[in-house]
JSON list of C-alpha atoms in Angstrom, two decimals:
[
{"chain": "J", "resi": 39, "resn": "MET", "atom": "CA", "xyz": [-9.88, -6.40, 20.78]},
{"chain": "J", "resi": 40, "resn": "LYS", "atom": "CA", "xyz": [-5.90, -5.45, 19.64]},
{"chain": "J", "resi": 41, "resn": "ARG", "atom": "CA", "xyz": [-4.94, -3.65, 17.11]},
{"chain": "J", "resi": 42, "resn": "PRO", "atom": "CA", "xyz": [-3.67, -5.22, 13.92]},
{"chain": "J", "resi": 43, "resn": "VAL", "atom": "CA", "xyz": [0.19, -4.11, 14.22]},
{"chain": "J", "resi": 44, "resn": "ILE", "atom": "CA", "xyz": [0.71, -2.24, 10.12]},
{"chain": "J", "resi": 45, "resn": "GLY", "atom": "CA", "xyz": [4.46, -1.10, 9.44]},
{"chain": "J", "resi": 46, "resn": "VAL", "atom": "CA", "xyz": [4.57, 1.73, 7.17]},
{"chain": "J", "resi": 47, "resn": "VAL", "atom": "CA", "xyz": [6.98, 2.08, 4.71]},
{"chain": "J", "resi": 48, "resn": "PRO", "atom": "CA", "xyz": [9.25, 5.20, 5.38]},
{"chain": "J", "resi": 49, "resn": "LEU", "atom": "CA", "xyz": [9.25, 8.14, 3.09]},
{"chain": "J", "resi": 50, "resn": "VAL", "atom": "CA", "xyz": [13.19, 9.34, 2.80]},
{"chain": "J", "resi": 51, "resn": "ASP", "atom": "CA", "xyz": [14.65, 12.52, 2.37]},
{"chain": "J", "resi": 52, "resn": "GLU", "atom": "CA", "xyz": [18.39, 12.39, 1.70]},
{"chain": "J", "resi": 53, "resn": "GLU", "atom": "CA", "xyz": [18.91, 16.04, 1.34]},
{"chain": "J", "resi": 54, "resn": "ARG", "atom": "CA", "xyz": [17.85, 16.45, 5.07]},
{"chain": "J", "resi": 55, "resn": "GLU", "atom": "CA", "xyz": [19.15, 12.85, 5.92]},
{"chain": "J", "resi": 56, "resn": "SER", "atom": "CA", "xyz": [15.48, 11.64, 7.73]},
{"chain": "J", "resi": 57, "resn": "TYR", "atom": "CA", "xyz": [12.92, 9.44, 7.01]},
{"chain": "J", "resi": 58, "resn": "TRP", "atom": "CA", "xyz": [9.30, 11.26, 7.16]},
{"chain": "J", "resi": 59, "resn": "MET", "atom": "CA", "xyz": [5.74, 10.89, 7.03]},
{"chain": "J", "resi": 60, "resn": "LEU", "atom": "CA", "xyz": [2.38, 12.02, 6.00]},
{"chain": "J", "resi": 61, "resn": "PRO", "atom": "CA", "xyz": [-0.02, 11.77, 8.53]},
{"chain": "J", "resi": 62, "resn": "GLY", "atom": "CA", "xyz": [-2.98, 10.59, 6.53]},
{"chain": "J", "resi": 63, "resn": "TYR", "atom": "CA", "xyz": [-1.44, 7.36, 6.01]},
{"chain": "J", "resi": 64, "resn": "MET", "atom": "CA", "xyz": [-1.23, 6.52, 9.61]},
{"chain": "J", "resi": 65, "resn": "LYS", "atom": "CA", "xyz": [-4.35, 8.20, 10.42]},
{"chain": "J", "resi": 66, "resn": "GLY", "atom": "CA", "xyz": [-6.09, 6.11, 8.04]},
{"chain": "J", "resi": 67, "resn": "ILE", "atom": "CA", "xyz": [-4.53, 3.45, 9.41]},
{"chain": "J", "resi": 68, "resn": "GLU", "atom": "CA", "xyz": [-5.56, 4.14, 12.82]},
{"chain": "J", "resi": 69, "resn": "GLU", "atom": "CA", "xyz": [-8.79, 5.53, 12.20]},
{"chain": "J", "resi": 70, "resn": "ALA", "atom": "CA", "xyz": [-9.64, 1.83, 10.28]},
{"chain": "J", "resi": 71, "resn": "GLY", "atom": "CA", "xyz": [-8.94, 0.00, 13.61]},
{"chain": "J", "resi": 72, "resn": "GLY", "atom": "CA", "xyz": [-5.03, -0.90, 12.81]},
{"chain": "J", "resi": 73, "resn": "LEU", "atom": "CA", "xyz": [-1.87, 0.00, 14.47]},
{"chain": "J", "resi": 74, "resn": "PRO", "atom": "CA", "xyz": [0.53, 2.09, 12.07]},
{"chain": "J", "resi": 75, "resn": "VAL", "atom": "CA", "xyz": [4.27, 1.96, 12.96]},
{"chain": "J", "resi": 76, "resn": "MET", "atom": "CA", "xyz": [6.91, 3.30, 10.94]},
{"chain": "J", "resi": 77, "resn": "LEU", "atom": "CA", "xyz": [9.42, 1.43, 9.67]},
{"chain": "J", "resi": 78, "resn": "HIS", "atom": "CA", "xyz": [12.99, 2.73, 9.59]},
{"chain": "J", "resi": 79, "resn": "LEU", "atom": "CA", "xyz": [14.78, 2.40, 6.15]},
{"chain": "J", "resi": 80, "resn": "THR", "atom": "CA", "xyz": [17.52, -0.40, 5.71]},
{"chain": "J", "resi": 81, "resn": "ALA", "atom": "CA", "xyz": [18.23, -3.47, 3.34]},
{"chain": "J", "resi": 82, "resn": "ASP", "atom": "CA", "xyz": [19.43, -5.74, 6.01]},
{"chain": "J", "resi": 83, "resn": "GLU", "atom": "CA", "xyz": [17.49, -9.18, 5.34]},
{"chain": "J", "resi": 84, "resn": "LYS", "atom": "CA", "xyz": [18.16, -10.28, 8.78]},
{"chain": "J", "resi": 85, "resn": "MET", "atom": "CA", "xyz": [16.39, -7.29, 10.09]},
{"chain": "J", "resi": 86, "resn": "ILE", "atom": "CA", "xyz": [13.57, -7.05, 7.64]},
{"chain": "J", "resi": 87, "resn": "LYS", "atom": "CA", "xyz": [12.83, -10.28, 8.38]},
{"chain": "J", "resi": 88, "resn": "GLU", "atom": "CA", "xyz": [12.32, -9.69, 11.98]},
{"chain": "J", "resi": 89, "resn": "ILE", "atom": "CA", "xyz": [10.41, -6.73, 10.89]},
{"chain": "J", "resi": 90, "resn": "ALA", "atom": "CA", "xyz": [8.29, -8.82, 8.48]},
{"chain": "J", "resi": 91, "resn": "ASN", "atom": "CA", "xyz": [7.27, -11.03, 11.67]},
{"chain": "J", "resi": 92, "resn": "MET", "atom": "CA", "xyz": [6.68, -8.50, 13.91]},
{"chain": "J", "resi": 93, "resn": "ALA", "atom": "CA", "xyz": [3.87, -6.75, 11.91]},
{"chain": "J", "resi": 94, "resn": "ASP", "atom": "CA", "xyz": [0.45, -8.13, 10.72]},
{"chain": "J", "resi": 95, "resn": "GLY", "atom": "CA", "xyz": [0.56, -6.15, 7.39]},
{"chain": "J", "resi": 96, "resn": "PHE", "atom": "CA", "xyz": [2.51, -3.81, 5.48]},
{"chain": "J", "resi": 97, "resn": "LEU", "atom": "CA", "xyz": [1.71, -0.25, 4.13]},
{"chain": "J", "resi": 98, "resn": "PHE", "atom": "CA", "xyz": [4.30, 0.57, 0.57]},
{"chain": "J", "resi": 99, "resn": "THR", "atom": "CA", "xyz": [3.77, 4.25, 0.24]},
{"chain": "J", "resi": 100, "resn": "GLY", "atom": "CA", "xyz": [4.12, 6.56, -2.18]},
{"chain": "J", "resi": 101, "resn": "GLY", "atom": "CA", "xyz": [7.75, 8.86, -2.60]},
{"chain": "J", "resi": 102, "resn": "HIS", "atom": "CA", "xyz": [10.67, 8.15, -5.00]},
{"chain": "J", "resi": 103, "resn": "ASP", "atom": "CA", "xyz": [10.36, 6.66, -8.77]},
{"chain": "J", "resi": 104, "resn": "VAL", "atom": "CA", "xyz": [11.06, 2.84, -8.52]},
{"chain": "J", "resi": 105, "resn": "SER", "atom": "CA", "xyz": [14.55, 2.14, -10.49]},
{"chain": "J", "resi": 106, "resn": "PRO", "atom": "CA", "xyz": [14.09, 1.32, -13.74]},
{"chain": "J", "resi": 107, "resn": "ALA", "atom": "CA", "xyz": [16.54, -1.79, -13.37]},
{"chain": "J", "resi": 108, "resn": "LEU", "atom": "CA", "xyz": [13.85, -3.65, -11.51]},
{"chain": "J", "resi": 109, "resn": "TYR", "atom": "CA", "xyz": [12.15, -4.27, -14.65]},
{"chain": "J", "resi": 110, "resn": "GLY", "atom": "CA", "xyz": [14.84, -3.96, -17.02]},
{"chain": "J", "resi": 111, "resn": "ALA", "atom": "CA", "xyz": [14.90, -0.67, -18.36]},
{"chain": "J", "resi": 112, "resn": "GLU", "atom": "CA", "xyz": [17.53, 1.72, -19.07]},
{"chain": "J", "resi": 113, "resn": "ARG", "atom": "CA", "xyz": [16.99, 5.17, -16.94]},
{"chain": "J", "resi": 114, "resn": "SER", "atom": "CA", "xyz": [15.03, 7.60, -18.92]},
{"chain": "J", "resi": 115, "resn": "GLU", "atom": "CA", "xyz": [16.54, 10.97, -18.56]},
{"chain": "J", "resi": 116, "resn": "ARG", "atom": "CA", "xyz": [12.76, 12.00, -17.06]},
{"chain": "J", "resi": 117, "resn": "CYS", "atom": "CA", "xyz": [12.65, 9.69, -14.80]},
{"chain": "J", "resi": 118, "resn": "GLY", "atom": "CA", "xyz": [13.27, 11.24, -11.37]},
{"chain": "J", "resi": 119, "resn": "ALA", "atom": "CA", "xyz": [15.21, 10.64, -8.33]},
{"chain": "J", "resi": 120, "resn": "VAL", "atom": "CA", "xyz": [15.75, 6.70, -7.14]},
{"chain": "J", "resi": 121, "resn": "CYS", "atom": "CA", "xyz": [16.22, 4.89, -3.49]},
{"chain": "J", "resi": 122, "resn": "PRO", "atom": "CA", "xyz": [18.22, 1.78, -4.48]},
{"chain": "J", "resi": 123, "resn": "GLU", "atom": "CA", "xyz": [18.20, 0.86, -0.53]},
{"chain": "J", "resi": 124, "resn": "ARG", "atom": "CA", "xyz": [14.30, 1.69, -0.26]},
{"chain": "J", "resi": 125, "resn": "ASP", "atom": "CA", "xyz": [13.57, -0.81, -3.38]},
{"chain": "J", "resi": 126, "resn": "ALA", "atom": "CA", "xyz": [15.70, -3.10, -2.10]},
{"chain": "J", "resi": 127, "resn": "MET", "atom": "CA", "xyz": [14.12, -2.78, 1.63]},
{"chain": "J", "resi": 128, "resn": "GLU", "atom": "CA", "xyz": [10.62, -3.37, -0.74]},
{"chain": "J", "resi": 129, "resn": "GLY", "atom": "CA", "xyz": [11.84, -6.13, -2.05]},
{"chain": "J", "resi": 130, "resn": "LEU", "atom": "CA", "xyz": [13.05, -7.93, 1.06]},
{"chain": "J", "resi": 131, "resn": "LEU", "atom": "CA", "xyz": [9.95, -6.85, 3.51]},
{"chain": "J", "resi": 132, "resn": "LEU", "atom": "CA", "xyz": [7.32, -7.91, 0.33]},
{"chain": "J", "resi": 133, "resn": "LYS", "atom": "CA", "xyz": [8.87, -11.65, 0.09]},
{"chain": "J", "resi": 134, "resn": "TYR", "atom": "CA", "xyz": [8.41, -12.00, 3.87]},
{"chain": "J", "resi": 135, "resn": "ALA", "atom": "CA", "xyz": [5.27, -10.63, 3.69]},
{"chain": "J", "resi": 136, "resn": "LEU", "atom": "CA", "xyz": [3.93, -13.32, 0.97]},
{"chain": "J", "resi": 137, "resn": "GLN", "atom": "CA", "xyz": [5.55, -16.33, 2.76]},
{"chain": "J", "resi": 138, "resn": "LYS", "atom": "CA", "xyz": [3.43, -15.57, 5.68]},
{"chain": "J", "resi": 139, "resn": "ASP", "atom": "CA", "xyz": [0.30, -14.22, 3.97]},
{"chain": "J", "resi": 140, "resn": "ALA", "atom": "CA", "xyz": [0.43, -10.72, 5.66]},
{"chain": "J", "resi": 141, "resn": "SER", "atom": "CA", "xyz": [-1.62, -8.14, 4.33]},
{"chain": "J", "resi": 142, "resn": "VAL", "atom": "CA", "xyz": [-0.43, -5.59, 2.16]},
{"chain": "J", "resi": 143, "resn": "LEU", "atom": "CA", "xyz": [-1.48, -2.25, 0.43]},
{"chain": "J", "resi": 144, "resn": "GLY", "atom": "CA", "xyz": [0.29, -0.58, -1.90]},
{"chain": "J", "resi": 145, "resn": "ILE", "atom": "CA", "xyz": [-0.53, 3.33, -2.61]},
{"chain": "J", "resi": 146, "resn": "CYS", "atom": "CA", "xyz": [1.03, 5.29, -5.54]},
{"chain": "J", "resi": 147, "resn": "ARG", "atom": "CA", "xyz": [4.72, 3.88, -5.84]},
{"chain": "J", "resi": 148, "resn": "GLY", "atom": "CA", "xyz": [3.43, 0.74, -4.18]},
{"chain": "J", "resi": 149, "resn": "ILE", "atom": "CA", "xyz": [1.20, -0.39, -6.91]},
{"chain": "J", "resi": 150, "resn": "GLN", "atom": "CA", "xyz": [4.32, 0.59, -9.02]},
{"chain": "J", "resi": 151, "resn": "PHE", "atom": "CA", "xyz": [6.58, -1.07, -6.95]},
{"chain": "J", "resi": 152, "resn": "LEU", "atom": "CA", "xyz": [4.20, -4.46, -6.55]},
{"chain": "J", "resi": 153, "resn": "ASN", "atom": "CA", "xyz": [3.84, -4.36, -10.39]},
{"chain": "J", "resi": 154, "resn": "ALA", "atom": "CA", "xyz": [8.12, -4.38, -10.70]},
{"chain": "J", "resi": 155, "resn": "TYR", "atom": "CA", "xyz": [8.42, -6.68, -8.27]},
{"chain": "J", "resi": 156, "resn": "PHE", "atom": "CA", "xyz": [6.12, -9.56, -10.06]},
{"chain": "J", "resi": 157, "resn": "GLY", "atom": "CA", "xyz": [7.62, -8.83, -13.55]},
{"chain": "J", "resi": 158, "resn": "GLY", "atom": "CA", "xyz": [5.47, -5.93, -14.82]},
{"chain": "J", "resi": 159, "resn": "THR", "atom": "CA", "xyz": [6.92, -2.57, -16.04]},
{"chain": "J", "resi": 160, "resn": "LEU", "atom": "CA", "xyz": [6.59, 1.05, -15.86]},
{"chain": "J", "resi": 161, "resn": "TYR", "atom": "CA", "xyz": [6.17, 4.27, -17.59]},
{"chain": "J", "resi": 162, "resn": "GLN", "atom": "CA", "xyz": [9.13, 6.24, -16.71]},
{"chain": "J", "resi": 163, "resn": "ASP", "atom": "CA", "xyz": [7.20, 9.31, -17.21]},
{"chain": "J", "resi": 164, "resn": "LEU", "atom": "CA", "xyz": [3.68, 9.78, -18.22]},
{"chain": "J", "resi": 165, "resn": "PRO", "atom": "CA", "xyz": [3.58, 13.06, -20.10]},
{"chain": "J", "resi": 166, "resn": "THR", "atom": "CA", "xyz": [6.34, 11.66, -22.73]},
{"chain": "J", "resi": 167, "resn": "GLU", "atom": "CA", "xyz": [5.58, 8.47, -23.10]},
{"chain": "J", "resi": 168, "resn": "TYR", "atom": "CA", "xyz": [2.04, 8.37, -22.43]},
{"chain": "J", "resi": 169, "resn": "ALA", "atom": "CA", "xyz": [-0.46, 10.75, -24.51]},
{"chain": "J", "resi": 170, "resn": "SER", "atom": "CA", "xyz": [-3.42, 11.59, -22.85]},
{"chain": "J", "resi": 171, "resn": "LYS", "atom": "CA", "xyz": [-5.77, 14.98, -21.76]},
{"chain": "J", "resi": 172, "resn": "ILE", "atom": "CA", "xyz": [-6.56, 13.20, -18.06]},
{"chain": "J", "resi": 173, "resn": "GLU", "atom": "CA", "xyz": [-4.77, 15.14, -15.16]},
{"chain": "J", "resi": 174, "resn": "HIS", "atom": "CA", "xyz": [-2.46, 12.45, -13.55]},
{"chain": "J", "resi": 175, "resn": "HIS", "atom": "CA", "xyz": [-0.17, 14.91, -11.45]},
{"chain": "J", "resi": 176, "resn": "MET", "atom": "CA", "xyz": [-2.98, 17.44, -9.73]},
{"chain": "J", "resi": 177, "resn": "THR", "atom": "CA", "xyz": [-2.17, 20.85, -7.71]},
{"chain": "J", "resi": 178, "resn": "PRO", "atom": "CA", "xyz": [-3.48, 20.87, -4.45]},
{"chain": "J", "resi": 179, "resn": "PRO", "atom": "CA", "xyz": [-5.66, 20.32, -2.66]},
{"chain": "J", "resi": 180, "resn": "TYR", "atom": "CA", "xyz": [-5.09, 16.67, -3.09]},
{"chain": "J", "resi": 181, "resn": "ASP", "atom": "CA", "xyz": [-8.47, 15.57, -1.45]},
{"chain": "J", "resi": 182, "resn": "ARG", "atom": "CA", "xyz": [-10.56, 16.61, -4.71]},
{"chain": "J", "resi": 183, "resn": "ARG", "atom": "CA", "xyz": [-11.44, 14.32, -7.43]},
{"chain": "J", "resi": 184, "resn": "ALA", "atom": "CA", "xyz": [-9.19, 14.42, -10.58]},
{"chain": "J", "resi": 185, "resn": "HIS", "atom": "CA", "xyz": [-10.35, 12.04, -12.64]},
{"chain": "J", "resi": 186, "resn": "TYR", "atom": "CA", "xyz": [-12.67, 8.56, -12.43]},
{"chain": "J", "resi": 187, "resn": "VAL", "atom": "CA", "xyz": [-11.55, 5.45, -12.89]},
{"chain": "J", "resi": 188, "resn": "ASP", "atom": "CA", "xyz": [-13.39, 2.38, -14.16]},
{"chain": "J", "resi": 189, "resn": "VAL", "atom": "CA", "xyz": [-13.63, -0.70, -11.53]},
{"chain": "J", "resi": 190, "resn": "VAL", "atom": "CA", "xyz": [-13.92, -4.27, -12.88]},
{"chain": "J", "resi": 191, "resn": "PRO", "atom": "CA", "xyz": [-16.75, -6.00, -11.80]},
{"chain": "J", "resi": 192, "resn": "GLY", "atom": "CA", "xyz": [-15.88, -9.34, -9.83]},
{"chain": "J", "resi": 193, "resn": "THR", "atom": "CA", "xyz": [-12.66, -7.80, -8.53]},
{"chain": "J", "resi": 194, "resn": "PRO", "atom": "CA", "xyz": [-12.44, -7.45, -4.65]},
{"chain": "J", "resi": 195, "resn": "LEU", "atom": "CA", "xyz": [-12.33, -3.78, -5.08]},
{"chain": "J", "resi": 196, "resn": "PHE", "atom": "CA", "xyz": [-16.00, -3.95, -7.06]},
{"chain": "J", "resi": 197, "resn": "GLU", "atom": "CA", "xyz": [-17.13, -6.08, -4.34]},
{"chain": "J", "resi": 198, "resn": "LEU", "atom": "CA", "xyz": [-15.87, -3.76, -1.52]},
{"chain": "J", "resi": 199, "resn": "LEU", "atom": "CA", "xyz": [-17.51, -0.58, -3.47]},
{"chain": "J", "resi": 200, "resn": "ARG", "atom": "CA", "xyz": [-20.13, -1.73, -5.65]},
{"chain": "J", "resi": 201, "resn": "GLU", "atom": "CA", "xyz": [-19.25, 1.18, -8.10]},
{"chain": "J", "resi": 202, "resn": "ARG", "atom": "CA", "xyz": [-18.15, 0.64, -11.48]},
{"chain": "J", "resi": 203, "resn": "SER", "atom": "CA", "xyz": [-17.15, 4.57, -12.06]},
{"chain": "J", "resi": 204, "resn": "LEU", "atom": "CA", "xyz": [-15.48, 6.34, -8.88]},
{"chain": "J", "resi": 205, "resn": "GLY", "atom": "CA", "xyz": [-13.61, 9.63, -8.41]},
{"chain": "J", "resi": 206, "resn": "VAL", "atom": "CA", "xyz": [-10.24, 9.31, -7.58]},
{"chain": "J", "resi": 207, "resn": "ASN", "atom": "CA", "xyz": [-7.45, 12.06, -6.58]},
{"chain": "J", "resi": 208, "resn": "SER", "atom": "CA", "xyz": [-4.11, 12.01, -8.53]},
{"chain": "J", "resi": 209, "resn": "TYR", "atom": "CA", "xyz": [-0.59, 12.72, -8.19]},
{"chain": "J", "resi": 210, "resn": "HIS", "atom": "CA", "xyz": [2.12, 10.85, -10.04]},
{"chain": "J", "resi": 211, "resn": "HIS", "atom": "CA", "xyz": [4.32, 10.58, -13.34]},
{"chain": "J", "resi": 212, "resn": "GLN", "atom": "CA", "xyz": [5.16, 6.71, -13.71]},
{"chain": "J", "resi": 213, "resn": "ALA", "atom": "CA", "xyz": [2.45, 4.36, -13.88]},
{"chain": "J", "resi": 214, "resn": "VAL", "atom": "CA", "xyz": [1.86, 0.39, -14.84]},
{"chain": "J", "resi": 215, "resn": "LYS", "atom": "CA", "xyz": [2.82, -0.09, -18.29]},
{"chain": "J", "resi": 216, "resn": "THR", "atom": "CA", "xyz": [2.43, -3.77, -18.81]},
{"chain": "J", "resi": 217, "resn": "LEU", "atom": "CA", "xyz": [0.82, -5.44, -16.16]},
{"chain": "J", "resi": 218, "resn": "ALA", "atom": "CA", "xyz": [2.57, -8.53, -14.05]},
{"chain": "J", "resi": 219, "resn": "PRO", "atom": "CA", "xyz": [1.28, -11.68, -15.10]},
{"chain": "J", "resi": 220, "resn": "GLN", "atom": "CA", "xyz": [0.60, -12.51, -11.59]},
{"chain": "J", "resi": 221, "resn": "LEU", "atom": "CA", "xyz": [-1.48, -9.48, -10.50]},
{"chain": "J", "resi": 222, "resn": "GLU", "atom": "CA", "xyz": [-4.83, -8.66, -11.91]},
{"chain": "J", "resi": 223, "resn": "ALA", "atom": "CA", "xyz": [-6.24, -5.38, -12.56]},
{"chain": "J", "resi": 224, "resn": "MET", "atom": "CA", "xyz": [-9.27, -3.74, -10.45]},
{"chain": "J", "resi": 225, "resn": "ALA", "atom": "CA", "xyz": [-9.42, -0.47, -12.06]},
{"chain": "J", "resi": 226, "resn": "TYR", "atom": "CA", "xyz": [-8.61, 1.68, -15.46]},
{"chain": "J", "resi": 227, "resn": "SER", "atom": "CA", "xyz": [-8.21, 5.43, -15.91]},
{"chain": "J", "resi": 228, "resn": "GLU", "atom": "CA", "xyz": [-10.61, 6.84, -18.32]},
{"chain": "J", "resi": 229, "resn": "ASP", "atom": "CA", "xyz": [-7.55, 7.01, -20.37]},
{"chain": "J", "resi": 230, "resn": "GLY", "atom": "CA", "xyz": [-6.56, 3.39, -20.12]},
{"chain": "J", "resi": 231, "resn": "LEU", "atom": "CA", "xyz": [-4.25, 2.91, -17.47]},
{"chain": "J", "resi": 232, "resn": "VAL", "atom": "CA", "xyz": [-4.32, 0.48, -14.68]},
{"chain": "J", "resi": 233, "resn": "GLU", "atom": "CA", "xyz": [-5.21, 1.88, -11.75]},
{"chain": "J", "resi": 234, "resn": "ALA", "atom": "CA", "xyz": [-5.72, -0.84, -8.99]},
{"chain": "J", "resi": 235, "resn": "VAL", "atom": "CA", "xyz": [-4.18, -4.49, -8.69]},
{"chain": "J", "resi": 236, "resn": "TYR", "atom": "CA", "xyz": [-4.81, -7.68, -6.54]},
{"chain": "J", "resi": 237, "resn": "LEU", "atom": "CA", "xyz": [-2.94, -10.57, -6.51]},
{"chain": "J", "resi": 238, "resn": "PRO", "atom": "CA", "xyz": [-5.17, -13.31, -6.44]},
{"chain": "J", "resi": 239, "resn": "GLU", "atom": "CA", "xyz": [-3.51, -15.98, -4.89]},
{"chain": "J", "resi": 240, "resn": "LYS", "atom": "CA", "xyz": [-3.15, -14.01, -1.46]},
{"chain": "J", "resi": 241, "resn": "ARG", "atom": "CA", "xyz": [-5.79, -12.76, 1.07]},
{"chain": "J", "resi": 242, "resn": "PHE", "atom": "CA", "xyz": [-4.99, -9.28, 0.92]},
{"chain": "J", "resi": 243, "resn": "VAL", "atom": "CA", "xyz": [-2.26, -7.72, -1.30]},
{"chain": "J", "resi": 244, "resn": "TRP", "atom": "CA", "xyz": [-3.83, -4.81, -3.37]},
{"chain": "J", "resi": 245, "resn": "ALA", "atom": "CA", "xyz": [-2.63, -1.46, -4.54]},
{"chain": "J", "resi": 246, "resn": "VAL", "atom": "CA", "xyz": [-3.73, 1.61, -5.81]},
{"chain": "J", "resi": 247, "resn": "GLN", "atom": "CA", "xyz": [-2.48, 4.66, -7.85]},
{"chain": "J", "resi": 248, "resn": "TRP", "atom": "CA", "xyz": [-4.24, 7.38, -6.48]},
{"chain": "J", "resi": 249, "resn": "HIS", "atom": "CA", "xyz": [-4.17, 8.58, -2.67]},
{"chain": "J", "resi": 250, "resn": "PRO", "atom": "CA", "xyz": [-6.79, 7.52, -0.27]},
{"chain": "J", "resi": 251, "resn": "GLU", "atom": "CA", "xyz": [-4.30, 8.82, 2.35]},
{"chain": "J", "resi": 252, "resn": "PHE", "atom": "CA", "xyz": [-5.15, 12.32, 1.18]},
{"chain": "J", "resi": 253, "resn": "SER", "atom": "CA", "xyz": [-8.85, 11.82, 0.72]},
{"chain": "J", "resi": 254, "resn": "TYR", "atom": "CA", "xyz": [-10.10, 9.43, 3.28]},
{"chain": "J", "resi": 255, "resn": "ARG", "atom": "CA", "xyz": [-11.66, 12.09, 5.92]},
{"chain": "J", "resi": 256, "resn": "ASN", "atom": "CA", "xyz": [-14.25, 13.09, 2.71]},
{"chain": "J", "resi": 257, "resn": "ASP", "atom": "CA", "xyz": [-14.31, 10.01, 0.80]},
{"chain": "J", "resi": 258, "resn": "GLU", "atom": "CA", "xyz": [-15.97, 7.03, 1.98]},
{"chain": "J", "resi": 259, "resn": "ALA", "atom": "CA", "xyz": [-14.05, 4.88, -0.95]},
{"chain": "J", "resi": 260, "resn": "SER", "atom": "CA", "xyz": [-10.99, 5.67, 0.74]},
{"chain": "J", "resi": 261, "resn": "ARG", "atom": "CA", "xyz": [-11.79, 4.75, 3.90]},
{"chain": "J", "resi": 262, "resn": "LYS", "atom": "CA", "xyz": [-13.47, 1.16, 2.86]},
{"chain": "J", "resi": 263, "resn": "ILE", "atom": "CA", "xyz": [-10.43, 0.80, 1.32]},
{"chain": "J", "resi": 264, "resn": "PHE", "atom": "CA", "xyz": [-8.42, 1.59, 4.51]},
{"chain": "J", "resi": 265, "resn": "ALA", "atom": "CA", "xyz": [-11.33, -0.58, 6.29]},
{"chain": "J", "resi": 266, "resn": "ALA", "atom": "CA", "xyz": [-11.04, -3.77, 4.13]},
{"chain": "J", "resi": 267, "resn": "PHE", "atom": "CA", "xyz": [-7.23, -3.52, 4.54]},
{"chain": "J", "resi": 268, "resn": "VAL", "atom": "CA", "xyz": [-7.05, -3.75, 8.19]},
{"chain": "J", "resi": 269, "resn": "ALA", "atom": "CA", "xyz": [-10.01, -6.33, 8.41]},
{"chain": "J", "resi": 270, "resn": "SER", "atom": "CA", "xyz": [-8.08, -8.99, 6.09]},
{"chain": "J", "resi": 271, "resn": "ILE", "atom": "CA", "xyz": [-5.93, -9.40, 9.14]},
{"chain": "J", "resi": 272, "resn": "ARG", "atom": "CA", "xyz": [-8.72, -10.11, 11.83]}
]
């Protein structure tokens, strides 16, 4: 059977003038039965439309902070580096992916970008904007549990995992603040942050705040998320 082609949004290193990729994004998709292809960075709409037509699904990876301009906020001094070209690329890519009902999985920045795209807002810096004793910015190794999330019954994530409490890794300083009206939450952290979302009107548009690309080798739930993503295309 032909493997579904998954376009993976590149990580960007401006200092080295390069694109790069964490192996876990690619291997997680590959082991789930997909064919991962790292995309190049472009804001050319015609080219992005061609990319959208080429692939069966898209993985929106971690990386830069989402530009506050996308959700109508002034940039805080605590906001990290942004990449306007990547913001533009992902906006166009998501638009065309939704038009063709392609499967989409967002990880870390991915959940934040989806939320901003659909009209939600973000905390620009959790340590200074959201008081919590939960570890959201863990130290290596990243394939271990940092905290638990409460999975919402009746959501696709619950139907997949059949678990109410899930241990997850965590490495982020931004997060969903106001949930976008079109999205529904699938999981919350112990301190009340939205940790997973989906778009009910589409076949498969999911996003998680944690990092299955780091934990898929030793965590069944992470493998199931990649597998559900790829299987939704078949």
